XYZ file of C-alpha atoms in Angstrom:
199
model
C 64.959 -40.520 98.254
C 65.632 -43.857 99.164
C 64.959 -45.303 95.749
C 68.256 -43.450 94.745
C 70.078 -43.858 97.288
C 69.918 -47.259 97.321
C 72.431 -46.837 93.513
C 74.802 -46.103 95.723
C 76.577 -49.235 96.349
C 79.535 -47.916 98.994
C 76.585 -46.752 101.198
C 75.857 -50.011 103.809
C 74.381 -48.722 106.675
C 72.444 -46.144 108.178
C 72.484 -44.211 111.480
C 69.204 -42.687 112.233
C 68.091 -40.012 114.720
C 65.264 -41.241 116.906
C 65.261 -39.101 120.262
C 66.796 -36.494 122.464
C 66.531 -35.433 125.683
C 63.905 -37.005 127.742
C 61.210 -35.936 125.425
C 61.677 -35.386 122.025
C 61.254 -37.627 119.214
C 62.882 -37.128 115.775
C 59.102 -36.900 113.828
C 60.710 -38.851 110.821
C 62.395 -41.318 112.771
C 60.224 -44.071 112.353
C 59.306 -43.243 108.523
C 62.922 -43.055 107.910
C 63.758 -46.205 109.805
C 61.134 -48.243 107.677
C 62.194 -47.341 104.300
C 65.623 -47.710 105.104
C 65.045 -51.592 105.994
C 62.777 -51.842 102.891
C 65.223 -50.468 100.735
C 67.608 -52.863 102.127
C 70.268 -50.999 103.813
C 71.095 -51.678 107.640
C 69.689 -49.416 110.130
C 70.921 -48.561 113.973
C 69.883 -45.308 116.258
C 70.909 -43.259 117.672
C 69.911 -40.779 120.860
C 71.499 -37.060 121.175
C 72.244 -37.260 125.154
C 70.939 -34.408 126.553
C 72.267 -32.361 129.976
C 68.679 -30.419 130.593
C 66.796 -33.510 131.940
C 67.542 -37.242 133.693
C 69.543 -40.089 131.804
C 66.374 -42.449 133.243
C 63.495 -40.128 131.680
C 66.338 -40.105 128.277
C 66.687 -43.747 128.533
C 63.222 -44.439 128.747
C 62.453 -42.209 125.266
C 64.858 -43.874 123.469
C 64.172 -47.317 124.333
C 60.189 -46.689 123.574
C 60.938 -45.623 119.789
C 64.204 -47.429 119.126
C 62.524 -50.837 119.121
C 64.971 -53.535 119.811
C 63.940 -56.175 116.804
C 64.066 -53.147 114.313
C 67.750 -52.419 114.627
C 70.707 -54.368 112.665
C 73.140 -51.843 113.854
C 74.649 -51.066 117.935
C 72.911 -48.340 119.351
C 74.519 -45.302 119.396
C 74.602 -42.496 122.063
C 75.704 -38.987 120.480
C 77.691 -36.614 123.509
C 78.381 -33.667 122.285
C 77.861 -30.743 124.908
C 78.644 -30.276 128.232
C 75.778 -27.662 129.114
C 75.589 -27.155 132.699
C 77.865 -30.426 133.839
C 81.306 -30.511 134.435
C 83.246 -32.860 132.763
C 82.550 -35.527 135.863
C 78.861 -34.936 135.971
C 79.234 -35.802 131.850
C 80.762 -38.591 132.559
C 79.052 -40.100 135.522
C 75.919 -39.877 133.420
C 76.640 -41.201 130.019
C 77.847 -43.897 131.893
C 74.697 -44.590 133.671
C 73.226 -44.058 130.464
C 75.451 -46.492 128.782
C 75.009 -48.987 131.453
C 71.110 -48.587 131.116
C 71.510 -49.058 126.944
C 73.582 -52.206 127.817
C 71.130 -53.748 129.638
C 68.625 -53.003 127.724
C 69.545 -54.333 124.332
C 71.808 -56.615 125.932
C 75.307 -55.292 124.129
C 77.746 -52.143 124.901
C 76.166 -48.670 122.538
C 78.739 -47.149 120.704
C 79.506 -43.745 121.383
C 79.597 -40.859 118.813
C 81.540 -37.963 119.400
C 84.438 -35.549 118.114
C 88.155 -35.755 118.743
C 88.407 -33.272 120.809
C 85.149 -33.709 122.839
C 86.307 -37.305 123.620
C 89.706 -35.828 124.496
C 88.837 -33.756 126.972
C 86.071 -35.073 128.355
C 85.773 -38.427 128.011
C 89.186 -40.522 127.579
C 90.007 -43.423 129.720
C 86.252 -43.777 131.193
C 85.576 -44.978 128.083
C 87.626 -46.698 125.938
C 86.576 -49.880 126.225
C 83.655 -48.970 124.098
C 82.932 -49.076 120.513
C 84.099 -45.717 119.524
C 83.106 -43.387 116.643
C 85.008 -40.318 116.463
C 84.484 -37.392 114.186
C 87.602 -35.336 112.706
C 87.019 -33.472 109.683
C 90.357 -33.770 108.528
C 92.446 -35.489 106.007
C 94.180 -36.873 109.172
C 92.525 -40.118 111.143
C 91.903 -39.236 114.986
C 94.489 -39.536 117.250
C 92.819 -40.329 120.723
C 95.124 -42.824 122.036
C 92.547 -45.678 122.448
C 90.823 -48.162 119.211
C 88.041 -46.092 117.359
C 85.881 -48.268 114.843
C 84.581 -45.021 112.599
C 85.704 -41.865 111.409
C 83.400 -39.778 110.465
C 85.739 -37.807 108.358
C 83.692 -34.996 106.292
C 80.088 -33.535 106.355
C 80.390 -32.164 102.852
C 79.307 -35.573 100.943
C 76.954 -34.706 98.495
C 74.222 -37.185 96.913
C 72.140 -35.100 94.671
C 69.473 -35.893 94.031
C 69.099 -38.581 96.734
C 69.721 -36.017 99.377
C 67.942 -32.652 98.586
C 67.884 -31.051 101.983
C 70.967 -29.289 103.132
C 72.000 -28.450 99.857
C 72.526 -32.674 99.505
C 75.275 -32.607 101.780
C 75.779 -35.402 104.035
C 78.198 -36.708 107.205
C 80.538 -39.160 105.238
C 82.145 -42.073 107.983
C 84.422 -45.449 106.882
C 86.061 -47.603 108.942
C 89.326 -47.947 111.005
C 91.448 -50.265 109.287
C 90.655 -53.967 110.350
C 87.286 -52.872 111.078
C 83.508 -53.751 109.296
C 80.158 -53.612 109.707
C 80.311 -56.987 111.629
C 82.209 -54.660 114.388
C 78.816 -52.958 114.892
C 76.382 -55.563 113.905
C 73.293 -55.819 116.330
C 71.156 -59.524 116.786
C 68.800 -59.243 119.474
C 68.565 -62.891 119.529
C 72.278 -63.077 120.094
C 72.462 -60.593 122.620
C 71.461 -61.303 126.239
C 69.178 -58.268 126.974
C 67.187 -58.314 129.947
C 63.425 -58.785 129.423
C 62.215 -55.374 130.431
C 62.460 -51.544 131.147
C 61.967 -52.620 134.901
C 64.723 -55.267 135.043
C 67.087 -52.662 132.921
């Protein structure tokens, strides 16, 4: 309900599941993406990479749905499985993912995983970008490189806002010295190249 969510006046921005894989499309992603804007809370997306099908046929379902003028926020890729890839087949393809994103919308995505998962899987390859790291733990993450967000619990609750899963929400704030200018998306002040076919 995003009447009453709105009340909530910590809440800034919203992350919002549009695709994953090379084929699937969140069904509420573009319903939920509207009424967040109306409601006036800033929106990004995000895409769940997937290891069962091509980062191109991936990238090319995300960038149809996650319209560049509709987002305020960086895209974000979510890694979290390896599936069938070693930890250098993960990498070489979220980074040819990545690379495809940056093009694309014309700024670096932010990547969304857990402490561990970035640990031993991802590390140096990518530090340099915008990093948001999940530890559910009174403790911040410890990965040795800047992180922007910590998504720190997934037991907020927001009755009656939130009704499905018992209310109970992923709760995230920011690394000290960091905002919501750190992950602020402007198409127009963003280079991005003019099509899927330069990208």
């Amino acid at each position: 309900n995003w009447e009453q969510l709105k009340e909530h006046s910590k809440i800034k921005f919203v992350y919002i599941k549009a695709t994953e894989g090379s084929d699937y499309i969140d069904p509420r992603y573009k319903e939920n993406i509207r009424n967040a804007r109306q409601h006036g809370f800033k929106v990004g997306s995000y895409h769940f990479l997937s290891t069962k099908s091509s980062v191109y046929t991936q990238f090319q379902n995300f960038i149809t749905n996650a319209k560049r003028e509709e987002q305020d926020l960086l895209p974000l890729i979510d890694v979290e499985v390896t599936g069938r890839w070693s930890s250098q087949q993960l990498r070489d393809s979220l980074k040819v993912f990545a690379d495809l994103v940056e093009d694309y919308y014309g700024c670096k995505p932010m990547i969304y995983t857990s402490e561990k998962f970035f640990t031993k899987h991802l590390g140096r390859a990518f530090a340099e970008y915008p990093l948001f790291i999940a530890k559910y733990s009174a403790n911040q993450p410890n990965i040795g490189y800047r992180w922007i967000m910590w998504q720190f619990s997934d037991c907020g609750v927001f009755k009656p806002a939130v009704k499905g899963n018992y209310g109970e929400v992923d709760m995230s704030r920011f690394n000290k010295g960091c905002s919501v200018n750190d992950i602020t998306y402007t198409p127009s002040k963003h280079k991005p190249k003019s099509s899927v076919k330069d990208a």
